Coordinates of C-alpha atoms and ligand atoms in Angstrom, one line a residue:
M72 CA -15.7 16.5 -6.7
S73 CA -12.0 15.8 -7.2
T74 CA -9.5 18.2 -5.8
S75 CA -6.6 19.2 -8.0
T76 CA -3.3 18.0 -6.7
Q77 CA -1.2 20.7 -8.2
T78 CA 0.6 18.6 -10.7
S79 CA 0.4 19.8 -14.3
N80 CA 0.6 16.8 -16.6
L81 CA -1.2 13.5 -16.8
V82 CA 1.2 10.7 -16.5
A83 CA 0.5 7.3 -17.9
G84 CA 0.9 4.3 -15.5
G85 CA 4.2 2.5 -15.9
S86 CA 5.7 5.3 -18.0
F87 CA 8.2 6.3 -15.3
L88 CA 10.7 3.8 -16.8
L89 CA 10.7 5.4 -20.2
E90 CA 10.1 9.1 -19.5
D91 CA 12.2 11.7 -17.7
R92 CA 10.3 13.7 -15.2
Q93 CA 10.8 17.2 -13.7
A94 CA 10.1 17.9 -10.0
S95 CA 7.3 20.3 -10.9
E96 CA 5.4 17.4 -12.5
V97 CA 5.1 15.3 -9.4
F98 CA 2.9 15.5 -6.3
T99 CA 4.8 15.3 -3.0
R100 CA 3.8 15.2 0.6
E101 CA 4.7 18.9 0.8
D102 CA 1.9 19.6 -1.7
I103 CA -0.9 18.3 0.5
S104 CA -3.3 21.2 0.6
K105 CA -4.7 22.9 3.7
A106 CA -8.1 21.3 3.1
Q107 CA -6.5 17.9 2.7
Q108 CA -4.6 18.4 5.9
M109 CA -7.7 19.4 7.8
I110 CA -9.5 16.1 7.2
G111 CA -6.3 14.4 8.2
Q112 CA -6.2 16.4 11.4
V113 CA -9.8 15.4 12.2
A114 CA -8.7 11.8 11.8
E115 CA -5.7 12.2 14.0
E116 CA -7.7 13.8 16.8
F117 CA -10.4 11.1 16.5
M118 CA -7.7 8.5 16.9
R119 CA -6.0 10.2 19.8
R120 CA -9.2 11.3 21.7
E121 CA -11.7 8.6 20.9
V122 CA -9.8 5.5 19.8
M123 CA -6.6 5.4 21.9
P124 CA -8.3 5.6 25.2
K125 CA -10.3 2.5 24.2
A126 CA -7.3 0.5 23.0
E127 CA -7.4 -2.2 25.6
E128 CA -11.1 -2.8 25.0
I129 CA -10.4 -3.0 21.3
Y130 CA -7.6 -5.5 21.8
H131 CA -10.0 -7.6 23.8
K132 CA -12.3 -7.7 20.9
N133 CA -15.1 -5.7 22.5
W134 CA -16.9 -5.2 19.2
P135 CA -19.6 -2.9 20.5
V136 CA -16.8 -0.5 21.3
S137 CA -15.4 -0.8 17.8
R138 CA -18.9 -0.3 16.3
E139 CA -19.5 2.8 18.4
L140 CA -16.2 4.2 17.2
M141 CA -17.1 3.5 13.6
L142 CA -20.3 5.5 14.1
T143 CA -18.3 8.3 15.5
A144 CA -15.9 8.1 12.6
G145 CA -19.0 8.4 10.3
E146 CA -20.2 11.5 12.2
L147 CA -16.8 13.0 11.6
D148 CA -17.0 12.3 7.9
L149 CA -14.1 9.8 8.0
L150 CA -16.0 7.1 6.3
R151 CA -17.4 9.3 3.5
I152 CA -14.2 10.4 1.7
D153 CA -14.3 7.9 -1.2
I154 CA -18.1 7.8 -1.5
P155 CA -19.7 10.2 -4.1
E156 CA -21.7 13.1 -2.7
A157 CA -24.9 11.8 -4.3
Y158 CA -24.8 8.9 -1.9
G159 CA -24.0 10.5 1.4
G160 CA -20.3 10.8 0.8
L161 CA -17.8 13.6 0.3
G162 CA -16.3 12.4 -3.0
L163 CA -12.9 13.6 -2.1
D164 CA -9.6 12.7 -3.8
K165 CA -7.3 9.8 -3.0
V166 CA -4.7 12.1 -1.4
S167 CA -7.3 13.0 1.3
S168 CA -8.3 9.4 1.7
A169 CA -4.7 8.2 2.1
Y170 CA -3.9 11.0 4.5
V171 CA -6.7 9.9 6.7
G172 CA -5.4 6.3 6.3
E173 CA -2.0 7.4 7.6
Q174 CA -3.6 8.6 10.9
M175 CA -5.1 5.2 11.4
A176 CA -1.6 3.9 12.1
L177 CA -2.0 5.1 15.7
L178 CA -3.9 1.9 16.4
P179 CA -3.4 -0.5 13.5
S180 CA -6.1 -2.9 14.9
F181 CA -8.7 -0.2 14.6
G182 CA -7.1 1.0 11.4
A183 CA -7.7 -2.4 9.9
T184 CA -11.4 -2.2 10.8
L185 CA -11.8 1.2 9.4
G186 CA -9.4 0.7 6.5
A187 CA -11.1 -2.5 5.3
H188 CA -14.5 -0.9 5.6
T189 CA -13.6 2.2 3.6
A190 CA -11.4 0.5 1.0
I191 CA -12.0 -3.1 0.0
G192 CA -15.4 -3.1 1.9
S193 CA -17.0 0.0 0.3
L194 CA -15.2 0.5 -3.0
P195 CA -16.7 -2.4 -4.8
T196 CA -20.1 -0.7 -4.4
V197 CA -18.7 2.7 -5.1
Y198 CA -17.1 1.7 -8.4
F199 CA -19.2 -1.3 -9.6
G200 CA -22.6 -0.7 -8.0
N201 CA -25.6 0.3 -10.2
E202 CA -27.7 3.2 -9.2
A203 CA -30.1 1.1 -7.0
Q204 CA -27.2 -0.6 -5.2
R205 CA -25.4 2.6 -4.6
E206 CA -28.5 4.3 -3.3
K207 CA -29.4 1.4 -1.0
Y208 CA -26.0 0.7 0.5
L209 CA -23.6 3.6 0.3
P210 CA -25.4 6.0 2.7
K211 CA -25.3 3.2 5.3
L212 CA -21.6 2.6 4.7
A213 CA -20.9 6.4 4.8
S214 CA -22.5 6.8 8.2
G215 CA -21.0 3.7 9.8
E216 CA -24.4 2.3 10.4
W217 CA -23.3 -0.7 8.4
I218 CA -19.8 -2.1 8.3
A219 CA -18.5 -3.7 5.1
A220 CA -16.2 -6.7 4.3
F221 CA -14.6 -8.1 1.2
C222 CA -14.7 -11.9 0.8
L223 CA -12.3 -13.2 -1.8
T224 CA -10.0 -15.7 -0.1
E225 CA -10.9 -19.3 0.6
T226 CA -9.3 -22.1 2.5
E227 CA -7.8 -23.5 -0.6
S228 CA -7.5 -20.4 -2.8
G229 CA -5.6 -17.4 -1.6
S230 CA -3.1 -16.0 -4.1
D231 CA -4.9 -18.1 -6.7
A232 CA -8.2 -16.3 -6.0
L233 CA -9.9 -17.3 -9.2
A234 CA -9.7 -21.0 -8.2
A235 CA -12.4 -20.2 -5.6
K236 CA -14.9 -23.0 -5.0
T237 CA -17.8 -21.0 -3.5
K238 CA -20.8 -21.6 -5.8
A239 CA -23.8 -19.5 -6.8
T240 CA -26.7 -21.3 -8.3
L241 CA -29.8 -19.5 -9.7
S242 CA -33.0 -20.5 -7.9
A243 CA -35.7 -22.4 -9.8
D244 CA -37.9 -19.3 -10.0
G245 CA -35.0 -17.1 -11.2
T246 CA -35.3 -14.5 -8.4
H247 CA -32.1 -15.2 -6.5
Y248 CA -28.8 -16.9 -6.3
I249 CA -28.1 -19.6 -3.7
L250 CA -24.5 -19.2 -2.4
N251 CA -22.6 -22.1 -0.8
G252 CA -19.0 -22.1 0.3
R253 CA -16.6 -20.8 2.9
K254 CA -14.5 -17.7 2.8
M255 CA -11.3 -17.4 4.9
W256 CA -9.5 -14.6 6.8
I257 CA -12.2 -12.0 6.3
T258 CA -11.4 -8.6 7.9
N259 CA -14.5 -7.3 9.7
G260 CA -15.9 -10.9 9.3
G261 CA -17.5 -10.8 12.8
L262 CA -18.7 -7.2 12.5
A263 CA -19.9 -6.6 9.0
E264 CA -23.5 -6.2 7.7
L265 CA -22.6 -6.0 4.0
F266 CA -20.2 -8.4 2.3
T267 CA -18.8 -8.3 -1.2
I268 CA -18.7 -12.1 -1.9
F269 CA -17.0 -13.7 -4.9
A270 CA -18.6 -16.9 -6.1
K271 CA -18.8 -18.9 -9.3
V272 CA -22.1 -19.0 -11.0
D273 CA -22.7 -22.6 -12.1
G274 CA -19.3 -23.3 -10.7
E275 CA -17.7 -21.4 -13.6
K276 CA -18.4 -17.8 -14.0
F277 CA -16.5 -15.9 -11.3
T278 CA -18.9 -13.2 -10.0
A279 CA -19.2 -10.6 -7.3
F280 CA -22.3 -10.3 -5.1
L281 CA -23.5 -7.8 -2.5
V282 CA -24.7 -9.9 0.3
E283 CA -26.4 -8.7 3.5
R284 CA -25.8 -10.5 6.7
G285 CA -29.5 -11.2 6.9
M286 CA -29.4 -13.2 3.6
G287 CA -27.8 -16.0 5.5
V288 CA -24.1 -15.1 6.2
E289 CA -22.6 -16.8 9.2
S290 CA -19.3 -15.8 10.9
A291 CA -17.0 -18.5 12.2
P292 CA -15.2 -17.8 15.5
E293 CA -12.5 -15.2 15.6
E294 CA -9.1 -16.3 14.3
K295 CA -6.3 -16.3 16.8
K296 CA -3.7 -14.1 15.1
L297 CA 0.0 -13.0 15.4
G298 CA -1.0 -9.4 15.3
L299 CA -3.9 -6.9 14.9
D300 CA -5.5 -8.4 18.0
G301 CA -8.3 -5.8 17.9
S302 CA -9.5 -6.4 14.4
S303 CA -12.1 -8.9 13.6
T304 CA -10.9 -11.7 11.3
T305 CA -13.2 -14.7 10.7
A306 CA -14.1 -17.3 8.2
I307 CA -17.5 -16.7 6.5
V308 CA -19.8 -19.6 6.2
L309 CA -22.4 -19.6 3.4
E310 CA -25.0 -22.4 3.5
N311 CA -27.8 -21.8 1.1
C312 CA -27.4 -18.1 1.4
Q313 CA -30.2 -16.4 -0.6
V314 CA -29.0 -13.4 -2.6
P315 CA -31.6 -11.6 -4.9
I316 CA -30.5 -11.4 -8.5
E317 CA -30.4 -7.6 -8.2
N318 CA -27.5 -8.0 -5.8
V319 CA -25.1 -9.2 -8.5
L320 CA -22.3 -6.6 -8.5
G321 CA -21.1 -5.7 -12.0
E322 CA -21.4 -8.4 -14.6
I323 CA -21.8 -12.1 -14.3
G324 CA -18.4 -13.7 -15.0
K325 CA -16.6 -10.4 -14.4
G326 CA -15.9 -10.8 -10.7
H327 CA -12.1 -10.6 -11.4
V328 CA -12.5 -7.1 -12.7
V329 CA -14.1 -6.1 -9.4
A330 CA -11.6 -8.0 -7.3
F331 CA -8.4 -6.9 -8.9
N332 CA -9.3 -3.2 -9.3
V333 CA -10.5 -2.9 -5.8
L334 CA -7.2 -4.5 -4.6
N335 CA -5.3 -1.9 -6.6
F336 CA -6.9 0.9 -4.6
G337 CA -6.3 -1.1 -1.4
R338 CA -2.6 -1.4 -2.2
L339 CA -2.2 2.3 -2.8
K340 CA -4.0 3.2 0.4
L341 CA -2.0 0.7 2.4
G342 CA 1.1 2.6 1.4
S343 CA 0.4 5.7 3.6
R344 CA -0.8 3.5 6.5
N345 CA 2.4 1.5 6.4
L346 CA 4.5 4.6 6.5
G347 CA 2.3 6.0 9.3
Q348 CA 3.1 2.9 11.3
A349 CA 6.8 3.3 10.4
K350 CA 6.9 6.9 11.6
L351 CA 5.4 6.0 14.9
A352 CA 7.9 3.2 15.4
L353 CA 10.8 5.5 14.5
N354 CA 9.6 8.1 17.0
T355 CA 9.3 5.5 19.7
A356 CA 12.8 4.2 18.9
I357 CA 14.3 7.7 19.1
S358 CA 12.7 8.6 22.4
Y359 CA 13.7 5.2 23.9
A360 CA 17.2 5.6 22.6
K361 CA 17.5 9.0 24.2
D362 CA 16.2 7.8 27.6
R363 CA 18.0 4.4 27.9
H364 CA 21.5 4.6 29.3
Q365 CA 24.2 2.0 29.0
F366 CA 27.9 2.5 29.7
N367 CA 26.9 5.8 31.3
R368 CA 25.6 7.1 28.0
P369 CA 22.3 7.3 26.3
I370 CA 22.2 4.5 23.7
A371 CA 21.3 7.2 21.2
S372 CA 24.9 8.3 21.4
F373 CA 26.2 5.0 20.0
G374 CA 27.2 5.0 16.3
M375 CA 25.4 1.8 15.4
I376 CA 22.2 2.9 17.0
R377 CA 22.5 6.3 15.2
Q378 CA 23.1 4.6 11.8
K379 CA 19.9 2.6 12.4
I380 CA 17.9 5.6 13.2
A381 CA 19.2 7.4 10.1
E382 CA 18.3 4.5 7.9
M383 CA 14.8 4.2 9.4
A384 CA 14.2 8.0 8.7
T385 CA 15.6 7.6 5.2
R386 CA 13.3 4.7 4.3
I387 CA 10.3 6.7 5.5
Y388 CA 11.3 9.7 3.4
V389 CA 11.7 7.6 0.3
G390 CA 8.4 5.8 0.9
D391 CA 6.6 9.0 1.2
A392 CA 8.1 10.2 -2.0
M393 CA 6.8 7.1 -3.9
V394 CA 3.3 7.0 -2.2
W395 CA 2.3 10.7 -2.6
R396 CA 3.7 10.8 -6.1
T397 CA 1.5 7.9 -7.1
L398 CA -1.5 9.3 -5.3
G399 CA -1.1 12.6 -7.2
M400 CA -0.9 10.7 -10.5
V401 CA -4.1 8.8 -9.7
D402 CA -6.0 11.9 -8.6
D403 CA -4.9 13.8 -11.7
T404 CA -6.2 11.1 -13.9
L405 CA -9.4 10.5 -11.9
A406 CA -10.1 14.2 -12.1
T407 CA -10.5 13.9 -15.9
V408 CA -13.0 11.1 -15.8
D409 CA -16.8 11.1 -15.1
P410 CA -17.1 9.5 -11.6
N411 CA -20.4 7.9 -12.7
N412 CA -18.7 6.2 -15.6
T413 CA -17.3 3.0 -14.1
M414 CA -15.4 1.9 -17.1
Q415 CA -13.5 5.2 -17.4
T416 CA -12.8 5.2 -13.7
L417 CA -11.5 1.6 -13.9
K418 CA -9.2 2.4 -16.8
A419 CA -7.9 5.3 -14.9
I420 CA -6.8 3.3 -11.9
E421 CA -6.0 0.1 -13.7
Q422 CA -3.2 1.8 -15.6
Y423 CA -1.4 2.4 -12.3
A424 CA -1.4 -1.3 -11.3
V425 CA 2.4 -1.4 -11.5
E426 CA 2.9 1.6 -9.2
C427 CA 0.3 0.3 -6.8
S428 CA 2.1 -3.1 -6.6
I429 CA 5.4 -1.3 -6.2
I430 CA 4.0 0.7 -3.3
K431 CA 2.5 -2.3 -1.6
V432 CA 5.8 -4.2 -1.7
W433 CA 8.2 -1.4 -0.9
T434 CA 6.3 0.2 2.0
S435 CA 5.5 -3.1 3.7
E436 CA 9.1 -4.1 3.5
A437 CA 10.3 -0.7 4.7
L438 CA 7.8 -1.0 7.6
A439 CA 9.2 -4.5 8.4
Y440 CA 12.7 -3.1 8.6
V441 CA 11.6 -0.1 10.8
V442 CA 9.6 -2.1 13.3
D443 CA 12.3 -4.7 13.5
E444 CA 15.0 -2.1 14.3
N445 CA 12.6 -0.5 16.8
V446 CA 12.6 -3.8 18.7
Q447 CA 16.4 -4.1 18.4
I448 CA 16.9 -0.6 19.8
H449 CA 14.6 -1.5 22.7
G450 CA 16.8 -4.6 23.4
G451 CA 15.1 -7.0 25.8
Y452 CA 12.3 -4.5 26.4
G453 CA 11.5 -4.7 22.7
F454 CA 10.5 -8.3 23.3
S455 CA 8.2 -7.4 26.2
Q456 CA 4.5 -6.9 25.8
E457 CA 4.9 -3.9 28.3
F458 CA 6.4 -1.9 25.5
S459 CA 4.7 -0.8 22.2
A460 CA 7.6 -2.0 20.1
E461 CA 6.4 -5.6 20.5
R462 CA 2.9 -4.9 19.3
A463 CA 4.1 -2.7 16.4
Y464 CA 6.3 -5.5 15.3
R465 CA 3.5 -8.0 15.4
D466 CA 0.9 -5.7 13.7
A467 CA 3.2 -4.9 10.8
R468 CA 3.8 -8.5 9.7
I469 CA 0.5 -8.9 7.9
T470 CA 1.2 -6.1 5.5
R471 CA 3.6 -8.3 3.4
I472 CA 0.9 -11.0 3.1
Y473 CA -2.5 -9.4 2.5
E474 CA -3.7 -7.3 -0.5
G475 CA -1.8 -9.7 -2.6
T476 CA 1.4 -11.2 -1.1
N477 CA 4.6 -9.4 -2.0
E478 CA 5.6 -12.4 -4.2
I479 CA 2.3 -12.0 -6.2
N480 CA 2.8 -8.2 -6.4
R481 CA 6.4 -8.7 -7.6
T482 CA 5.2 -10.9 -10.4
I483 CA 2.7 -8.3 -11.4
I484 CA 5.3 -5.6 -11.9
P485 CA 7.3 -6.9 -14.9
T486 CA 4.4 -8.9 -16.4
R487 CA 2.1 -5.8 -16.5
L488 CA 4.8 -3.7 -18.0
L489 CA 5.2 -6.2 -20.7
K490 CA 1.5 -6.0 -21.7
G491 CA -0.2 -3.7 -24.2
A492 CA 1.3 -0.5 -25.5
M493 CA 4.0 -0.3 -22.8
R494 CA 5.4 -3.7 -24.0
E495 CA 6.2 -2.4 -27.4
A496 CA 7.7 0.9 -26.1
L497 CA 9.9 -1.0 -23.6
L498 CA 11.1 -3.6 -26.0
N499 CA 11.9 -1.1 -28.7
W500 CA 13.7 1.3 -26.3
K501 CA 17.2 2.2 -27.4
E502 CA 19.6 4.6 -25.8
D503 CA 19.4 8.0 -27.5
S504 CA 22.9 8.9 -26.5
K505 CA 25.7 7.6 -24.4
P506 CA 24.7 7.4 -20.7
A507 CA 25.8 10.3 -18.6
T508 CA 28.8 9.5 -16.4
E509 CA 29.2 12.5 -14.2
P510 CA 28.1 11.5 -10.7
S511 CA 24.7 13.0 -9.9
L512 CA 21.3 11.9 -8.8
R513 CA 19.9 12.5 -12.3
T514 CA 22.6 10.2 -13.7
A515 CA 21.9 7.5 -11.1
T516 CA 18.2 7.8 -11.8
A517 CA 18.7 7.4 -15.5
N518 CA 21.0 4.4 -14.9
A519 CA 18.5 2.7 -12.5
K520 CA 15.7 3.1 -15.1
R521 CA 18.1 1.8 -17.9
A522 CA 18.9 -1.2 -15.7
G523 CA 15.1 -2.0 -15.4
I524 CA 14.5 -1.7 -19.1
V525 CA 17.6 -3.7 -20.1
A526 CA 16.6 -6.4 -17.6
L527 CA 13.1 -6.6 -19.1
Q528 CA 14.4 -6.7 -22.6
S529 CA 17.0 -9.4 -21.9
A530 CA 14.4 -11.6 -20.2
A531 CA 11.7 -11.1 -22.8
T532 CA 14.3 -11.9 -25.5
K533 CA 15.5 -15.1 -23.9
Y534 CA 12.2 -16.5 -22.6
G535 CA 9.5 -14.9 -24.9
E536 CA 6.0 -16.1 -24.0
T537 CA 7.4 -18.4 -21.2
L538 CA 8.8 -15.5 -19.2
A539 CA 5.8 -15.6 -16.8
R540 CA 7.1 -19.0 -15.6
E541 CA 10.6 -17.7 -14.9
Q542 CA 9.8 -16.4 -11.4
E543 CA 13.4 -16.2 -10.2
V544 CA 14.1 -13.8 -13.1
L545 CA 10.8 -11.9 -12.6
G546 CA 11.6 -11.3 -9.0
L547 CA 15.0 -9.8 -9.7
I548 CA 13.6 -7.6 -12.5
A549 CA 10.8 -6.4 -10.2
D550 CA 13.3 -5.5 -7.5
I551 CA 15.3 -3.4 -10.0
I552 CA 12.2 -1.6 -11.2
I553 CA 11.0 -0.9 -7.7
E554 CA 14.4 0.6 -6.8
A555 CA 14.3 2.7 -10.0
F556 CA 10.9 4.1 -9.0
A557 CA 12.1 4.7 -5.4
I558 CA 15.3 6.5 -6.6
E559 CA 13.5 8.7 -9.0
S560 CA 10.6 9.6 -6.7
T561 CA 13.0 10.6 -4.0
M562 CA 15.1 12.7 -6.2
L563 CA 12.1 14.5 -7.6
R564 CA 10.7 15.1 -4.1
T565 CA 14.0 16.5 -3.0
E566 CA 14.4 18.7 -6.1
K567 CA 11.0 20.1 -5.5
L568 CA 11.8 20.8 -1.8
I569 CA 15.1 22.5 -2.8
A570 CA 13.1 24.7 -5.3
K571 CA 10.8 25.8 -2.5
Q572 CA 13.2 26.1 0.4
G573 CA 16.7 26.3 -1.0
E574 CA 19.6 23.9 -0.7
T575 CA 20.8 24.8 2.8
A576 CA 17.4 24.1 4.4
C577 CA 17.3 20.8 2.6
A578 CA 20.6 19.4 3.8
I579 CA 18.9 16.3 5.5
P580 CA 16.5 15.5 2.6
I581 CA 19.6 15.7 0.3
A582 CA 21.5 13.4 2.6
M583 CA 18.6 10.9 2.8
T584 CA 18.3 11.0 -1.0
E585 CA 22.1 10.4 -1.5
T586 CA 22.2 7.6 1.1
Y587 CA 19.2 5.7 -0.4
T588 CA 20.4 6.1 -4.0
C589 CA 23.9 4.9 -3.1
D590 CA 22.6 1.7 -1.5
A591 CA 19.9 1.1 -4.0
M592 CA 22.4 1.3 -6.9
E593 CA 24.5 -1.3 -5.1
R594 CA 21.4 -3.5 -4.8
I595 CA 20.6 -3.0 -8.5
A596 CA 24.1 -3.8 -9.5
Q597 CA 24.0 -7.0 -7.4
K598 CA 20.7 -8.1 -9.1
L599 CA 22.1 -7.3 -12.5
R600 CA 25.1 -9.5 -11.8
T601 CA 22.8 -12.3 -10.8
L602 CA 20.7 -11.9 -13.9
H603 CA 23.8 -11.7 -16.1
A604 CA 24.9 -15.1 -14.8
E605 CA 21.5 -16.5 -16.0
L606 CA 21.1 -14.4 -19.1
P607 CA 24.7 -13.4 -20.2
N608 CA 24.6 -10.4 -22.5
D609 CA 26.6 -7.2 -22.9
A610 CA 23.6 -4.9 -22.2
L611 CA 23.1 -6.3 -18.7
A612 CA 26.8 -6.1 -18.0
N613 CA 27.0 -2.5 -19.3
A614 CA 23.9 -1.5 -17.2
I615 CA 25.8 -1.9 -13.9
A616 CA 26.4 1.5 -12.5
L617 CA 26.9 2.8 -9.0
H618 CA 26.4 6.0 -7.1
P619 CA 29.2 6.1 -4.5
V620 CA 28.5 8.2 -1.4
N621 CA 30.1 8.2 2.0
T622 CA 27.0 6.9 3.7
I623 CA 28.6 6.7 7.1
A624 CA 28.9 10.5 7.0
T625 CA 25.4 11.1 5.5
R626 CA 23.8 8.8 8.0
K627 CA 25.7 10.6 10.8
Q628 CA 24.3 13.9 9.5
I629 CA 20.7 12.5 9.4
A630 CA 20.9 10.9 12.8
D631 CA 22.2 14.2 14.4
V632 CA 19.2 16.1 13.3
V633 CA 16.5 13.4 13.8
I634 CA 17.8 12.5 17.3
E635 CA 18.1 16.1 18.3
A636 CA 14.6 16.8 17.2
G637 CA 13.3 13.7 18.9
R638 CA 11.2 12.7 16.0
Y639 CA 10.9 12.2 12.3
L640 CA 10.5 15.7 10.7
W641 CA 9.4 15.3 7.1
Ligands
FAD726 C1 -5.3 -10.8 9.1 C2 -5.7 -11.1 7.7 C3 -6.7 -10.4 7.1 C4 -7.1 -10.7 5.8 N1 -8.2 -10.0 5.3 C5 -8.8 -10.5 4.1 C6 -10.0 -9.9 3.7 O1 -10.6 -9.0 4.2 N2 -10.5 -10.5 2.5 C7 -10.0 -11.5 1.8 O2 -10.5 -11.9 0.8 N3 -8.8 -12.0 2.2 C8 -8.2 -11.5 3.4 N4 -7.0 -12.1 3.8 C9 -6.4 -13.2 3.1 C10 -5.1 -12.8 2.4 O3 -5.4 -11.9 1.3 C11 -4.4 -14.1 1.9 O4 -3.9 -14.7 3.1 C12 -3.3 -13.8 0.9 O5 -3.9 -13.4 -0.3 C13 -2.5 -15.1 0.7 O6 -3.3 -16.2 0.4 P1 -3.0 -17.5 1.3 O7 -3.0 -17.2 2.7 O8 -3.9 -18.6 0.8 O9 -1.5 -17.9 0.9 P2 -1.1 -18.7 -0.4 O10 -1.7 -18.2 -1.6 O11 -1.2 -20.2 -0.2 O12 0.5 -18.4 -0.4 C14 1.4 -19.0 0.4 C15 2.8 -18.6 0.0 O13 3.0 -19.0 -1.4 C16 3.3 -17.8 -2.2 N5 2.8 -18.0 -3.5 C17 1.5 -18.4 -3.8 N6 1.3 -18.3 -5.2 C18 2.5 -17.9 -5.7 C19 2.9 -17.7 -7.0 N7 2.2 -17.8 -8.1 N8 4.2 -17.3 -7.2 C20 5.0 -17.1 -6.1 N9 4.7 -17.3 -4.9 C21 3.4 -17.7 -4.6 C22 2.7 -16.7 -1.5 O14 3.3 -15.4 -1.8 C23 3.0 -17.0 0.0 O15 4.3 -16.7 0.3 C24 -6.5 -11.8 5.1 C25 -5.5 -12.5 5.7 C26 -5.1 -12.2 7.0 C27 -4.0 -13.0 7.6

């Protein structure tokens, strides 16, 4: 069952650069239904009542405690959301799934255990398993009886995942594959019973296998990490691991299809979890800033601290606009496909690869900013393990590295856009009429999108087929496109809010939208100038446009409300 997300039109992935959107067409956080909220509330209560009291045990890697909690999560249906009803799941939409993910931010270590299990751990079987594989494994994953892990990375192949060396050799009697190799950095490595392992059949054909621990999977000792102290991360050692041929997942030689599509879902779900962590950090910062006195005043009264708090709130508001918009698009598209038709489902999600990469990059960098400012607002206490700001800072760091590093995701954004039908549409794009000049959010949005298209066109013209090698240029273009998506998503969220609540009630969302758009247009302009120096042409020079706002005043306005409320409100 897929729940409608109240948006009316199906939107093609990547089309945001070319097409204008109306607020009524996008899904926003405010559109989350009562039913979707309810499952989120169950998750929040589970985190507060069951998980938080066990935090110290979890941080000390007391795995029986984590296992017990996973069983409780299963009883509360929190592991069933993405699993079809026929296999013991609830078959709910991605909005519900992401809303649950957001609540996991209360304890990111446990969030990593549960998140890896429900996303990269279970989704390979959900989307690529055949009937027998789904029947055998999904009920166990849905209940938490078995924990799942995803084993792609190796010691010498991380970003370049297809260079994996783990081998799968067919046994002489043809009944099973023999896997040999070593996987690295596997979340749930010390806990899992079911592993999706990528190996090369005959050293060549990259293939996914469903491997039970009992088939010969060994876990190396726990890695000593910078953060996520309470999540299991180990290498996985495969020495003559015997995997029956019926446990090949998907087709031989098509492991990349499994890996990359599952990672797309992972990136999307990571977005709401990142913002959940950011909200908690902001709330902690606000309450500390109100309590802490220096110069006989709460530090929350100092302008520089207030500007930081306003910026933290703004980034969260923008991030939510991007994440829920994309979740809505994905759900709308998934609602039109037969969930038992893997190819249809894949096509549906694959087309949003650009948006998923944007969300991964943007939300992880917003989180990095927020947790860093949280430490700064705490001063020396932010550096102390006695305060939560220190752990929040450490736990956030990984989000820019896993699920495809932010560098890899940046390369995906322009290169995917320049593939297939979208390529032609983007390269043939011409301005219909003169760009609008009156200062408005709609004008800024149009200008930001124009900047992205012109940058893509300029680079494709100059470098042609070799563009993929011009990483400096690709990175700048990706940043412009990311900003365009951020600006538009935020404007649409705010327009939708205004339509519901009226302008007066939306003063702070408007201030956040104006603030972000002003700064983002400056960043776009700076990147266009850098590109212009490398690829001089009039189109790039003419694409530079700003959206001037008195952001000192707008941030003051935002800070007044957020600090008075004592927490993030939207
Ligand atoms: C806590 C944790 C949990 C993890 N969980 C899992 C898991 O469950 N399953 C799993 O399979 N993996 C997991 N990983 C692995 C993670 O996905 C990889 O670390 C990540 O993909 C990067 O690979 P790498 O570490 O080998 O870095 P490398 O690929 O060596 O990259 C090093 C640096 O070079 C950059 N770089 C590499 N190639 C390019 C390029 N083409 N262009 C530009 N820059 C480039 C990277 O962006 C990075 O900055 C986990 C890692 C950690 C730390």
